[in-house]
Short mmCIF file of C-alpha atoms in Angstrom, two decimals:
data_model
loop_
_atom_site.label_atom_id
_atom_site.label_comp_id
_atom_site.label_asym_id
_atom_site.label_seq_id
_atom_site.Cartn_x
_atom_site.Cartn_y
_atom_site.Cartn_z
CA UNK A 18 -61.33 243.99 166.82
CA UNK A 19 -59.19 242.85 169.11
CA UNK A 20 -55.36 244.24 169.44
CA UNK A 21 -52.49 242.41 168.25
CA UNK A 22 -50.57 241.74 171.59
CA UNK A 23 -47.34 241.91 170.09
CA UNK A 24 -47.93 245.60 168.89
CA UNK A 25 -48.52 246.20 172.54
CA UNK A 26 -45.45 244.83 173.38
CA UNK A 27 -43.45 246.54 170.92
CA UNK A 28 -44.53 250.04 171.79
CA UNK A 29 -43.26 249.32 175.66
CA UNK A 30 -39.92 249.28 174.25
CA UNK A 31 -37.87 252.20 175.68
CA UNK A 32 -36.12 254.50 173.09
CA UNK A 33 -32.26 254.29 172.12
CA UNK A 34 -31.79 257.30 173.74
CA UNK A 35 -33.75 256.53 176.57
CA UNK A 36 -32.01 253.15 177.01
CA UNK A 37 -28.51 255.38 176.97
CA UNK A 38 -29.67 257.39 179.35
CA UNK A 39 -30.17 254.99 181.97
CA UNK A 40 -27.07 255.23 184.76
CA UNK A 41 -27.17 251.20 185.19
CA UNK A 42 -25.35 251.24 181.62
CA UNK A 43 -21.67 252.91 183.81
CA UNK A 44 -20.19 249.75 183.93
CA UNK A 45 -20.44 248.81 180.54
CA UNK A 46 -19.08 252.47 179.07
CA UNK A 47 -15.98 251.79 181.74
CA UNK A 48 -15.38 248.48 179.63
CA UNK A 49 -16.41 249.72 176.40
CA UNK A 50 -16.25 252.53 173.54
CA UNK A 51 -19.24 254.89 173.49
CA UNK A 52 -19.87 253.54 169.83
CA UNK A 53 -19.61 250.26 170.45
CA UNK A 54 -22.26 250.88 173.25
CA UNK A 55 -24.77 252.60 171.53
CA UNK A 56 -24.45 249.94 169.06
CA UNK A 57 -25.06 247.06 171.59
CA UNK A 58 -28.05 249.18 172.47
CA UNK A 59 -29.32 249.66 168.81
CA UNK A 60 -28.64 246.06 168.13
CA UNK A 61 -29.87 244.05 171.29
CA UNK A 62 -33.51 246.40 171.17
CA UNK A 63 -33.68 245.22 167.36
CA UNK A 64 -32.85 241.61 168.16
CA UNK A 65 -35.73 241.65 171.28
CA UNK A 66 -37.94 243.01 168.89
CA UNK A 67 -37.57 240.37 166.26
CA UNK A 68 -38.17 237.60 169.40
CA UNK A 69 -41.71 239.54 170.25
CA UNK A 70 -42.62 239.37 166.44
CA UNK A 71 -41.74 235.84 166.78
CA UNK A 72 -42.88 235.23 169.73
CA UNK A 73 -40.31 234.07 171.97
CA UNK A 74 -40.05 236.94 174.14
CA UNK A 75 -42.92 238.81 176.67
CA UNK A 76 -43.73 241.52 178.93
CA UNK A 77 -41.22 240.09 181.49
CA UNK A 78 -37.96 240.51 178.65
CA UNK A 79 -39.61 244.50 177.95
CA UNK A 80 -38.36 246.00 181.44
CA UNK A 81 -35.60 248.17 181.74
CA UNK A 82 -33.77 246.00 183.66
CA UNK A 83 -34.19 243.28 181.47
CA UNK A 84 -33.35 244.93 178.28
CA UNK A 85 -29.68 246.25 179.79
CA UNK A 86 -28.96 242.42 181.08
CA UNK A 87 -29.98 241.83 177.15
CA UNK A 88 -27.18 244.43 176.32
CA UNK A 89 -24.05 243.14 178.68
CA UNK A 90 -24.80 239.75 177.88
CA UNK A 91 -24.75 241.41 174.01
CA UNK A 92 -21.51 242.71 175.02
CA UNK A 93 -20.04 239.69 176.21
CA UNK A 94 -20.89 237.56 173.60
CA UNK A 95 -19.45 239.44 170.67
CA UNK A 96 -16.05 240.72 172.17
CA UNK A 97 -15.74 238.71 175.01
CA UNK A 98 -12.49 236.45 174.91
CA UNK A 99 -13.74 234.02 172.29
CA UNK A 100 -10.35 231.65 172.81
CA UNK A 101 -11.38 230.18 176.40
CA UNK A 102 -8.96 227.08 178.72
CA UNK A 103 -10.86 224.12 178.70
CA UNK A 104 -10.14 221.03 181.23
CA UNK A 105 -9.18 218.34 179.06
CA UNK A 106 -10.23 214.94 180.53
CA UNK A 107 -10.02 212.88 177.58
CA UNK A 108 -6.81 211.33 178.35
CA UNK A 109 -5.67 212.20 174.60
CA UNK A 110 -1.88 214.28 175.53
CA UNK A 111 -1.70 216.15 171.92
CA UNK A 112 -5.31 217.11 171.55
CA UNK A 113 -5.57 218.88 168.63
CA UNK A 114 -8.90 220.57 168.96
CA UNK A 115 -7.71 221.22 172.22
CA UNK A 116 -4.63 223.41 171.75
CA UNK A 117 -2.18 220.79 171.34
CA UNK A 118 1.00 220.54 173.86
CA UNK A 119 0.34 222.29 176.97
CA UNK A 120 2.94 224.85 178.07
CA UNK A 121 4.70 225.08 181.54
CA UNK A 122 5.24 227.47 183.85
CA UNK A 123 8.86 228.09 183.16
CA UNK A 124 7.91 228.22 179.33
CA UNK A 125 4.51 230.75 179.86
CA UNK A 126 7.50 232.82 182.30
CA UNK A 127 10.04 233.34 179.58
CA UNK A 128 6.58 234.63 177.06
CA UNK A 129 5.93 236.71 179.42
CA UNK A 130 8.98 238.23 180.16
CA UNK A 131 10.07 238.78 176.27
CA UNK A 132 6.29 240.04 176.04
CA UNK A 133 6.23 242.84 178.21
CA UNK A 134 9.65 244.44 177.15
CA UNK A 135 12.27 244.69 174.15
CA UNK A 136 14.57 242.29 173.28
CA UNK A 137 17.65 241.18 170.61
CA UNK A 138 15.39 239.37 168.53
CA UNK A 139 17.30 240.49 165.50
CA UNK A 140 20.13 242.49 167.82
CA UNK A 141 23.79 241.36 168.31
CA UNK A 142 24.72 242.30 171.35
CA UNK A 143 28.74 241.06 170.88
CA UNK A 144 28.71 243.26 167.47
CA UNK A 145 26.32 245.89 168.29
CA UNK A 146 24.48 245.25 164.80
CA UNK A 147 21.55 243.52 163.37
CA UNK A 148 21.42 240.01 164.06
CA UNK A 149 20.14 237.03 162.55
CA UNK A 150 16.70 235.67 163.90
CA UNK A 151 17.27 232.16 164.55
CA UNK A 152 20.53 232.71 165.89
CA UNK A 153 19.03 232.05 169.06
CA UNK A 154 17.42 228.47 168.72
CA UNK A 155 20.15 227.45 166.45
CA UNK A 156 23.04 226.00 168.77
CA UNK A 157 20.03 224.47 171.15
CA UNK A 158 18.73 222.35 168.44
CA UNK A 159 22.38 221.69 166.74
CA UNK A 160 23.76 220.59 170.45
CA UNK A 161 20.48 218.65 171.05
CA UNK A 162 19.84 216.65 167.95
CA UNK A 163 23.37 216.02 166.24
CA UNK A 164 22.62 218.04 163.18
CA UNK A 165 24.70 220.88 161.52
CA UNK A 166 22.62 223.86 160.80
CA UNK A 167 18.37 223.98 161.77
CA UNK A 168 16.37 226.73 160.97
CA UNK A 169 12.64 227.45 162.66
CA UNK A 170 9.48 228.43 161.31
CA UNK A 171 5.86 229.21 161.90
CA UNK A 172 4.31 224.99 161.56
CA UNK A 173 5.63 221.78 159.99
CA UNK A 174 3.63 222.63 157.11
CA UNK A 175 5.88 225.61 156.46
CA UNK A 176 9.31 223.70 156.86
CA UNK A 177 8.30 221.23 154.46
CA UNK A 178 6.87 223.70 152.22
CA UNK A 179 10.24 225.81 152.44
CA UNK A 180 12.30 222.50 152.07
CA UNK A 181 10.99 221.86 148.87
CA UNK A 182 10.41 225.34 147.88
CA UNK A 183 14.64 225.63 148.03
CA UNK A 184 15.81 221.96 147.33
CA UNK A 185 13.34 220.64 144.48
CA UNK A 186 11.24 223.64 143.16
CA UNK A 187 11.29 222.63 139.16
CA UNK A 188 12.24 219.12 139.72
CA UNK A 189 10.67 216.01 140.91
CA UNK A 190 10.39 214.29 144.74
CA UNK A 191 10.56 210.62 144.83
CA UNK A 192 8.08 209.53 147.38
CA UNK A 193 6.08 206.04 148.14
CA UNK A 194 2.71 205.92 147.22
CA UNK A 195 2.14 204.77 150.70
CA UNK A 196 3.31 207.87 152.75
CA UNK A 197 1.37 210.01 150.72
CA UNK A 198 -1.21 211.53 153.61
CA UNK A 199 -3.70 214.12 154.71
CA UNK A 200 -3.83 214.61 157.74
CA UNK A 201 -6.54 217.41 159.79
CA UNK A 202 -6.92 220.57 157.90
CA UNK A 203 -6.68 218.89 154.31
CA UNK A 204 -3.12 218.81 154.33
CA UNK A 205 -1.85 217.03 151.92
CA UNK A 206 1.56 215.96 150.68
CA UNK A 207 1.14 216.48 146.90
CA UNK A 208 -0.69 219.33 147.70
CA UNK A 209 2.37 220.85 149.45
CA UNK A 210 4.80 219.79 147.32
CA UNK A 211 2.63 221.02 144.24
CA UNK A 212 2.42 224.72 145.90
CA UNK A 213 6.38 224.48 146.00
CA UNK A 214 7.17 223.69 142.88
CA UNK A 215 8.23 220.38 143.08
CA UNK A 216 6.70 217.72 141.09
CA UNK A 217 6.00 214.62 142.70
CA UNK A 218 7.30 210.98 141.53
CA UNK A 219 5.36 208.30 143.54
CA UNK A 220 6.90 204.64 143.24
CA UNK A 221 5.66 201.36 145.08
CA UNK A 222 2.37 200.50 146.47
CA UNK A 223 -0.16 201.74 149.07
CA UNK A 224 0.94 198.92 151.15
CA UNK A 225 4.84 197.67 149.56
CA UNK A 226 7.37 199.81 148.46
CA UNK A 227 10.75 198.24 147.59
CA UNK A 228 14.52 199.87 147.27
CA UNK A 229 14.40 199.40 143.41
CA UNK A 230 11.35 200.96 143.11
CA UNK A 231 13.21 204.31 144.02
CA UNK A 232 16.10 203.15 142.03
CA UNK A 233 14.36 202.78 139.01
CA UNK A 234 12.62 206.49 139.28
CA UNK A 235 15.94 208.15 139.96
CA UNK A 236 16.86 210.70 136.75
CA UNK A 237 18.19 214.07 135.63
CA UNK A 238 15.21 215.66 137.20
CA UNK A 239 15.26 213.97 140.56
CA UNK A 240 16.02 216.36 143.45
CA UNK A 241 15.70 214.42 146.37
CA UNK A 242 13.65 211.57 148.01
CA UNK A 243 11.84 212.34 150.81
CA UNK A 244 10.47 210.01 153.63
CA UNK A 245 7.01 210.58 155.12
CA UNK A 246 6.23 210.02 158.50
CA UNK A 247 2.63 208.31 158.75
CA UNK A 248 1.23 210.38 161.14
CA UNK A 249 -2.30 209.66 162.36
CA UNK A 250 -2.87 206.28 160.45
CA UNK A 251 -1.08 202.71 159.85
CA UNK A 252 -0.72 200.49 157.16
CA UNK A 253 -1.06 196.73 158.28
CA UNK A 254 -1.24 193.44 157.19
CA UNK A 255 1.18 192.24 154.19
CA UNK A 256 3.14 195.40 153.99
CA UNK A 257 6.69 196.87 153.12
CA UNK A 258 8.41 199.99 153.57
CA UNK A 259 12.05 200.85 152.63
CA UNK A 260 14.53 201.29 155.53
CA UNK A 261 16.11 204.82 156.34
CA UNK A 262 19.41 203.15 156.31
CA UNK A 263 18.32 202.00 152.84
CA UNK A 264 16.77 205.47 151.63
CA UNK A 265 20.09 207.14 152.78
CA UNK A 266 22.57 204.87 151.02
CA UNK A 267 20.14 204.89 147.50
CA UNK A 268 20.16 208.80 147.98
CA UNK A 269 24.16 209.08 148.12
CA UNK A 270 24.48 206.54 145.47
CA UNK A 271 22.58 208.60 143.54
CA UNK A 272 24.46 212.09 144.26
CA UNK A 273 20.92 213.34 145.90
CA UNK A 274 20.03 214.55 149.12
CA UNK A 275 17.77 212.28 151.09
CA UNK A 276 15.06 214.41 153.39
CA UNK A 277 12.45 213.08 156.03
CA UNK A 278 9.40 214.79 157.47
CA UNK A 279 9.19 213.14 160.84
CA UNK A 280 6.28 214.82 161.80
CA UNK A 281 5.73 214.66 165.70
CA UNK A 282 9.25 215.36 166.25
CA UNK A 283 10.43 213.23 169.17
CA UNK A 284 13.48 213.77 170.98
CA UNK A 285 13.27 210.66 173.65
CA UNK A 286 12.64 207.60 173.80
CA UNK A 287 8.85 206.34 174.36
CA UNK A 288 9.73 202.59 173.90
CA UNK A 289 10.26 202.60 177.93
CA UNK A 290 6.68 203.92 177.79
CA UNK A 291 5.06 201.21 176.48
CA UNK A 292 4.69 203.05 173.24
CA UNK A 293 5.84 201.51 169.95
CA UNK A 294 9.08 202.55 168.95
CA UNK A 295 9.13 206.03 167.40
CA UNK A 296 12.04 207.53 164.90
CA UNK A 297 13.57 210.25 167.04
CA UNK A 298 15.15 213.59 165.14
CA UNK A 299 18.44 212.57 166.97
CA UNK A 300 18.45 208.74 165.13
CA UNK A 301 17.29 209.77 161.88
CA UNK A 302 20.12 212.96 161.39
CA UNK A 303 22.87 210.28 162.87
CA UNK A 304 21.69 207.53 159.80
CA UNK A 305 22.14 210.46 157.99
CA UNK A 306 19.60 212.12 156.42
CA UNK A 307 20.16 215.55 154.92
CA UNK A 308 16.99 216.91 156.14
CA UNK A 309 14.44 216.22 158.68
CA UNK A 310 11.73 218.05 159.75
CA UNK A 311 9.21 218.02 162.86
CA UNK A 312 6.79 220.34 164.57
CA UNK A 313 7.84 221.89 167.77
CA UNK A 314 3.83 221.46 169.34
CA UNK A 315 3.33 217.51 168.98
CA UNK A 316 5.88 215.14 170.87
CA UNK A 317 8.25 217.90 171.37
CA UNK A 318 5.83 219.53 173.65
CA UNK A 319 6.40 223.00 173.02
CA UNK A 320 4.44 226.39 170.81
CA UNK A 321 3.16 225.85 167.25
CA UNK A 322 6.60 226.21 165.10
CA UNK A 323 8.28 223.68 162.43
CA UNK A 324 12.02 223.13 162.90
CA UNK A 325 14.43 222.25 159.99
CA UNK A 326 17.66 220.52 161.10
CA UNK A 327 20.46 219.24 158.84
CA UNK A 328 23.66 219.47 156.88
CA UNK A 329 24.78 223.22 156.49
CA UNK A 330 24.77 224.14 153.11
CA UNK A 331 21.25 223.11 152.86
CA UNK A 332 19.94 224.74 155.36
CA UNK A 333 21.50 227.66 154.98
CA UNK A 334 19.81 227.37 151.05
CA UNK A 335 16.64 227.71 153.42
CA UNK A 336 17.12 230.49 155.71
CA UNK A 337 18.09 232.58 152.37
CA UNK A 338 14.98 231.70 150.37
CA UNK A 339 12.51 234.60 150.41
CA UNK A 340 10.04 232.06 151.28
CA UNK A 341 11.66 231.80 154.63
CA UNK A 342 11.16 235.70 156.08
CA UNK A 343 6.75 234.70 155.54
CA UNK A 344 7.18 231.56 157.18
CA UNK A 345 9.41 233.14 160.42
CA UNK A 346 8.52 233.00 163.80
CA UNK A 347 7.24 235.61 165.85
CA UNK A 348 9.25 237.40 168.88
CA UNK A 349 6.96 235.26 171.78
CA UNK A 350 6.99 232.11 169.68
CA UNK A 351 10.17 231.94 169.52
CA UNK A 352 10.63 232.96 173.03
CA UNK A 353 8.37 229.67 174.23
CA UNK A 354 10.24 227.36 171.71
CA UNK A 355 13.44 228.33 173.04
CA UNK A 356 12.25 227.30 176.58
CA UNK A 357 10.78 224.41 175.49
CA UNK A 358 14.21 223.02 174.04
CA UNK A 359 16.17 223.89 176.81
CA UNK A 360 13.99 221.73 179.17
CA UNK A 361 15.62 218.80 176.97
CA UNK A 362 18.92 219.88 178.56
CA UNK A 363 18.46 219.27 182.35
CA UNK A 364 19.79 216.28 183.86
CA UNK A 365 15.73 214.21 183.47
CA UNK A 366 15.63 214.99 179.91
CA UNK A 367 12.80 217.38 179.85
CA UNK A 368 10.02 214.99 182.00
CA UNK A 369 9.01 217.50 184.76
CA UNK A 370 9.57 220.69 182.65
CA UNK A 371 7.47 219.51 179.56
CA UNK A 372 3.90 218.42 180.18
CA UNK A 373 3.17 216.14 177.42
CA UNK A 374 6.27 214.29 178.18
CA UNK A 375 5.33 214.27 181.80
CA UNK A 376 1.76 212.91 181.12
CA UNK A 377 3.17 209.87 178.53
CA UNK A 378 5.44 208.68 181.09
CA UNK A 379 3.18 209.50 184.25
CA UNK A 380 2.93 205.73 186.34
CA UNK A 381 0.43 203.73 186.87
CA UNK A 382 0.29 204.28 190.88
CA UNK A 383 0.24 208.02 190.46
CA UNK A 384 -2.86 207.41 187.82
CA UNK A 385 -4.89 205.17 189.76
CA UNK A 386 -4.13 207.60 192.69
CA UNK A 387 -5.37 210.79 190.95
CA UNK A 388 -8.53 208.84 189.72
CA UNK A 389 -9.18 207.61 193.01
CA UNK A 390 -9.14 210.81 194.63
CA UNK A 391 -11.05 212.03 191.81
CA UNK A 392 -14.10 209.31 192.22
CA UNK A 393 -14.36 209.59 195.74
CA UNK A 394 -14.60 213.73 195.95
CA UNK A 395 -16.88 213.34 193.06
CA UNK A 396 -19.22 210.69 195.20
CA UNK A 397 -19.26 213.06 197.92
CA UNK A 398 -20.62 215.86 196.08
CA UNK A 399 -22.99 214.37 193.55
CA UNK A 400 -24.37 211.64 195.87
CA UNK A 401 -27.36 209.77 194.28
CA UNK A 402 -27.07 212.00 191.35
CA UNK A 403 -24.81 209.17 189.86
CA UNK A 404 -23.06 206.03 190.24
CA UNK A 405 -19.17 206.34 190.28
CA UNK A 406 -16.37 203.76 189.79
CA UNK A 407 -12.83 203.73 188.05
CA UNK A 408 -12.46 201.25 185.56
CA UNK A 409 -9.19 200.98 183.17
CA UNK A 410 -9.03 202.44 179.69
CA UNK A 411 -7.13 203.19 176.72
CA UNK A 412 -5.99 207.24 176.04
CA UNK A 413 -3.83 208.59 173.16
CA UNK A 414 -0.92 210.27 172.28
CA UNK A 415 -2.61 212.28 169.63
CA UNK A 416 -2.10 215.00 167.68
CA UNK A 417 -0.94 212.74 164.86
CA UNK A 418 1.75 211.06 166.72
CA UNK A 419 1.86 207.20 167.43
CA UNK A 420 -0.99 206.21 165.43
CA UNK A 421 -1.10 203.05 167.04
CA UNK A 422 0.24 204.23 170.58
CA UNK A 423 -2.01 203.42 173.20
CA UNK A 424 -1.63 204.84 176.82
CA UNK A 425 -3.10 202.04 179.72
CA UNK A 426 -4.31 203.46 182.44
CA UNK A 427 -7.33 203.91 184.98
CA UNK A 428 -10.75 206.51 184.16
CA UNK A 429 -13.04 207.99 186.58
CA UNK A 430 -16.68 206.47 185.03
CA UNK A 431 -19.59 208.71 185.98
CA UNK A 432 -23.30 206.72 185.10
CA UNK A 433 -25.61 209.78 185.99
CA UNK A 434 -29.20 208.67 187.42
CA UNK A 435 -31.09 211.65 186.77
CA UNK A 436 -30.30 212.02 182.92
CA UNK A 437 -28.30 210.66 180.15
CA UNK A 438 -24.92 211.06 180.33
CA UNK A 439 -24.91 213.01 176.75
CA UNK A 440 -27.01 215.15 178.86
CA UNK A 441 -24.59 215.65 181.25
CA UNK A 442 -20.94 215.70 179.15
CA UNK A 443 -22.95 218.88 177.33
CA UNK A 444 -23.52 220.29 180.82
CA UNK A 445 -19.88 219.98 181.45
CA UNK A 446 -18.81 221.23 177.81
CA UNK A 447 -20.76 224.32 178.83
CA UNK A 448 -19.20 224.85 182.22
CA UNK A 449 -17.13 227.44 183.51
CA UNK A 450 -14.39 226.24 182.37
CA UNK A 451 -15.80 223.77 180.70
CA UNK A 452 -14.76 220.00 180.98
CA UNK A 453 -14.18 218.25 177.72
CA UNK A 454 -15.40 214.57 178.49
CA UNK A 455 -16.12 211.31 177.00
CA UNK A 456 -19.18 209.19 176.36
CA UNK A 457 -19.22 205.38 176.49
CA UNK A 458 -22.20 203.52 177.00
CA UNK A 459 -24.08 206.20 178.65
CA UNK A 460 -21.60 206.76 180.77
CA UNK A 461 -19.01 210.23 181.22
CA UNK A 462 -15.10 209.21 181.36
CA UNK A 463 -12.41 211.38 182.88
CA UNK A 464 -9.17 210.37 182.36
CA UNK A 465 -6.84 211.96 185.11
CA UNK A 466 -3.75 211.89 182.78
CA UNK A 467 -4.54 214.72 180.71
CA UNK A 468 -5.85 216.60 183.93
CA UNK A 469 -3.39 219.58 184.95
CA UNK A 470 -2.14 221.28 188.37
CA UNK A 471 -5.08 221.63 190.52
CA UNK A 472 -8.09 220.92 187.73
CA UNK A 473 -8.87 217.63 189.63
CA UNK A 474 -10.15 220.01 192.58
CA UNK A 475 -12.44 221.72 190.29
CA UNK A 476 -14.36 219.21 188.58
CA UNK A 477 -16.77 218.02 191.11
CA UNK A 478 -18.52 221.21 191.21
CA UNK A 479 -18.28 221.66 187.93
CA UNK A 480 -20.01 217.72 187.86
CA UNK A 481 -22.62 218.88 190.22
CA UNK A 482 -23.28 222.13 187.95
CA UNK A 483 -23.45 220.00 184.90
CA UNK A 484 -26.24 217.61 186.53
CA UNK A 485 -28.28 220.60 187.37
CA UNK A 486 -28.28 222.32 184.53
CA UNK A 487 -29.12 219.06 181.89
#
């Protein structure tokens, strides 16, 4: 009877021990734990064996050598750095999958140097006591947007959940039926304002709400009425929405604060963009609203955080809620938001110091020059391997922002010869660093807006790598 070859195959398998005795494995132990190498070892000899019983794996995979490249790769794949920098060529600014806003080097400076040393987070210096936390982003967002008092925490979510947590927990939210969203995550609005306590009063339509139809749901239990910025979507067609100037006179007729989530939290003006005119945090605190809040990683352009700005009493309501000390912002966060906002303070308004604001308002010459340059070192190196032009196309805001905001401007349109250009975007998603691309039409697209410092220089090898390995 003949002899199983996989039995064969199985016995040629070296020993735990004999596999930890082997010198090669030095590197590795320099790297690593002795326990977490023996366990590589244990687990990658285990995993080979299941492949021979399966058949995907021969004599070849059985050698020493091949059984400790089996245990760094191992290695690398469980505790490697998981969070990786991509190249985003999608021409969307805000990409949320991506990391949202992009940081700059004056920003990742001041991380750094609160990072590697101690600080007065919570330390006045003047008094020689404890401070308070927010002390330090408070007169940077009060000089910069108008308003009387802000407070920062960890997301937007969080400063509209500790918003209504303080101001309405018990008591009911007039909203319009219409502003009632979910945006990614499943984040909803009721959802929020259920987990604060508030209870939520919706009046109007999906597509018409009307002054009287807050009017009429104003009572003894009414809190506040809030305003909800649309985010990623837009209502169209035969449509009404009440005016802030509107919302704000209702609310003080009524003895009620009036509070707006804005959302993207925009602190210039994009209508000389070419994008549709967007609410800034400046105009809606100086129609007066009591309360608005915006994230500090969308249009703002800075680190994940949610900023509350707005009259003094209730914010300061806020900062004392309990609610507020889970919701706070960490030592490096805070650190990179306070940078951010103090880019808004030099004499350009925060265009070459914040890169989302300095890819929005790039120009059209300096786009169709970067694409240019772009198609013509990418023709040099890929040759017949594809057929490259730059043809005009349509990129995003993103991240929620300007729903309808559409940024013009020219893409670098690779038509591979060889194989399909789904082939070939997977060979660049896969790349070191990999290149997050488009498909259209069986074609790759590379927007050069979203592209940063010297990325451009990179890609055509990375092209050229892609093409080889689909």
């Amino acid at each position: 009877m003949e002899k199983d070859p996989r039995h064969m195959l199985l016995r040629s398998i070296p020993s735990v021990d004999r596999v930890l005795a082997e010198p090669e494995l030095a590197p590795l132990r320099e790297r690593y734990a002795e326990e977490i190498v023996k366990r590589a070892v244990r687990r990658s000899l285990d995993l080979l064996r299941e492949e021979i019983l399966h058949e995907r794996a021969g004599e070849s995979d059985c050698d020493t050598a091949a059984i400790l490249g089996r245990i760094s790769r191992y290695l690398d794949e469980q505790l490697g750095p998981k969070l990786k920098t991509v190249i985003n060529a999608t021409g969307v600014v805000v990409h949320t999958n991506l990391g949202r806003a992009p940081l700059s080097d004056r920003v990742v400076n001041r991380i750094a140097e609160i990072a590697r040393t101690y600080s007065n987070l919570e330390y006045d210096l003047a008094e020689g006591s404890r401070g308070e936390r927010n002390s330090h982003l408070r007169t940077l967002i009060e000089e910069l947007t108008g308003a009387e008092a802000a407070i920062a925490v960890n997301n937007n979510a969080a400063a509209v959940l500790l918003a209504l947590s303080t101001l309405a927990s018990g008591r009911e939210v007039v909203v319009s039926r219409g502003e009632l969203i979910e945006i990614g995550g499943s984040f909803r609005i009721p959802d929020v304002m259920a987990q604060s306590g508030a209870i939520l009063r919706e009046v109007g339509t999906t597509n018409r709400t009307h002054p009287k139809d807050y009017v009429q749901a104003i009572n003894e239990r009414t809190a506040l009425i809030l305003k909800v910025h649309p985010s990623n979507y837009q209502v169209v067609g035969f449509t009404r929405e009440v005016s802030l100037e509107d919302l704000v006179a209702i609310a003080r007729e009524s003895g009620i604060p009036c509070m707006m989530d804005l959302g993207s939290g925009c602190l210039m003006d994009l209508s000389r963009y070419g994008l549709p005119g967007e609410t800034t945090v400046q105009e809606a605190l100086a129609l007066g609203v009591d309360v608005v809040t915006f994230s500090g990683d969308k249009l703002l352009g800075g680190p994940q955080a949610g900023i509350i700005t707005g009259r003094r009493d209730l914010v300061e309501r806020m900062r004392k809620n309990q609610l507020a000390r889970a919701l706070r912002l960490d030592k490096l966060t805070m650190a990179a938001l306070e940078a951010t906002i103090e880019e808004y303070t030099r004499p350009d308004g925060g265009l070459s110091g914040i890169p989302v604001a300095e890819m929005i308002s790039r120009s059209p010459q300096k786009l169709q020059k970067a694409a240019e340059s772009l198609a013509e070192a990418l023709r040099r190196r890929l040759g017949e391997q594809a057929r490259i032009s730059v043809e005009q196309g349509v990129g995003r805001v993103g991240g929620g922002s300007l729903p309808m905001g559409e940024l013009h401007g020219p893409r670098v349109v690779i038509r591979p010869t060889g194989v399909s250009a789904a082939r070939m975007e997977k060979g660049l998603r896969l790349g070191r660093p990999p290149v997050i691309a488009m498909v259209r039409e069986d074609a790759v697209l590379l927007d050069p807006r979203t592209l940063l410092q010297d990325q451009a220089g990179l890609i055509p090898e990375l092209a050229a790598q892609a093409l080889t390995v689909a």
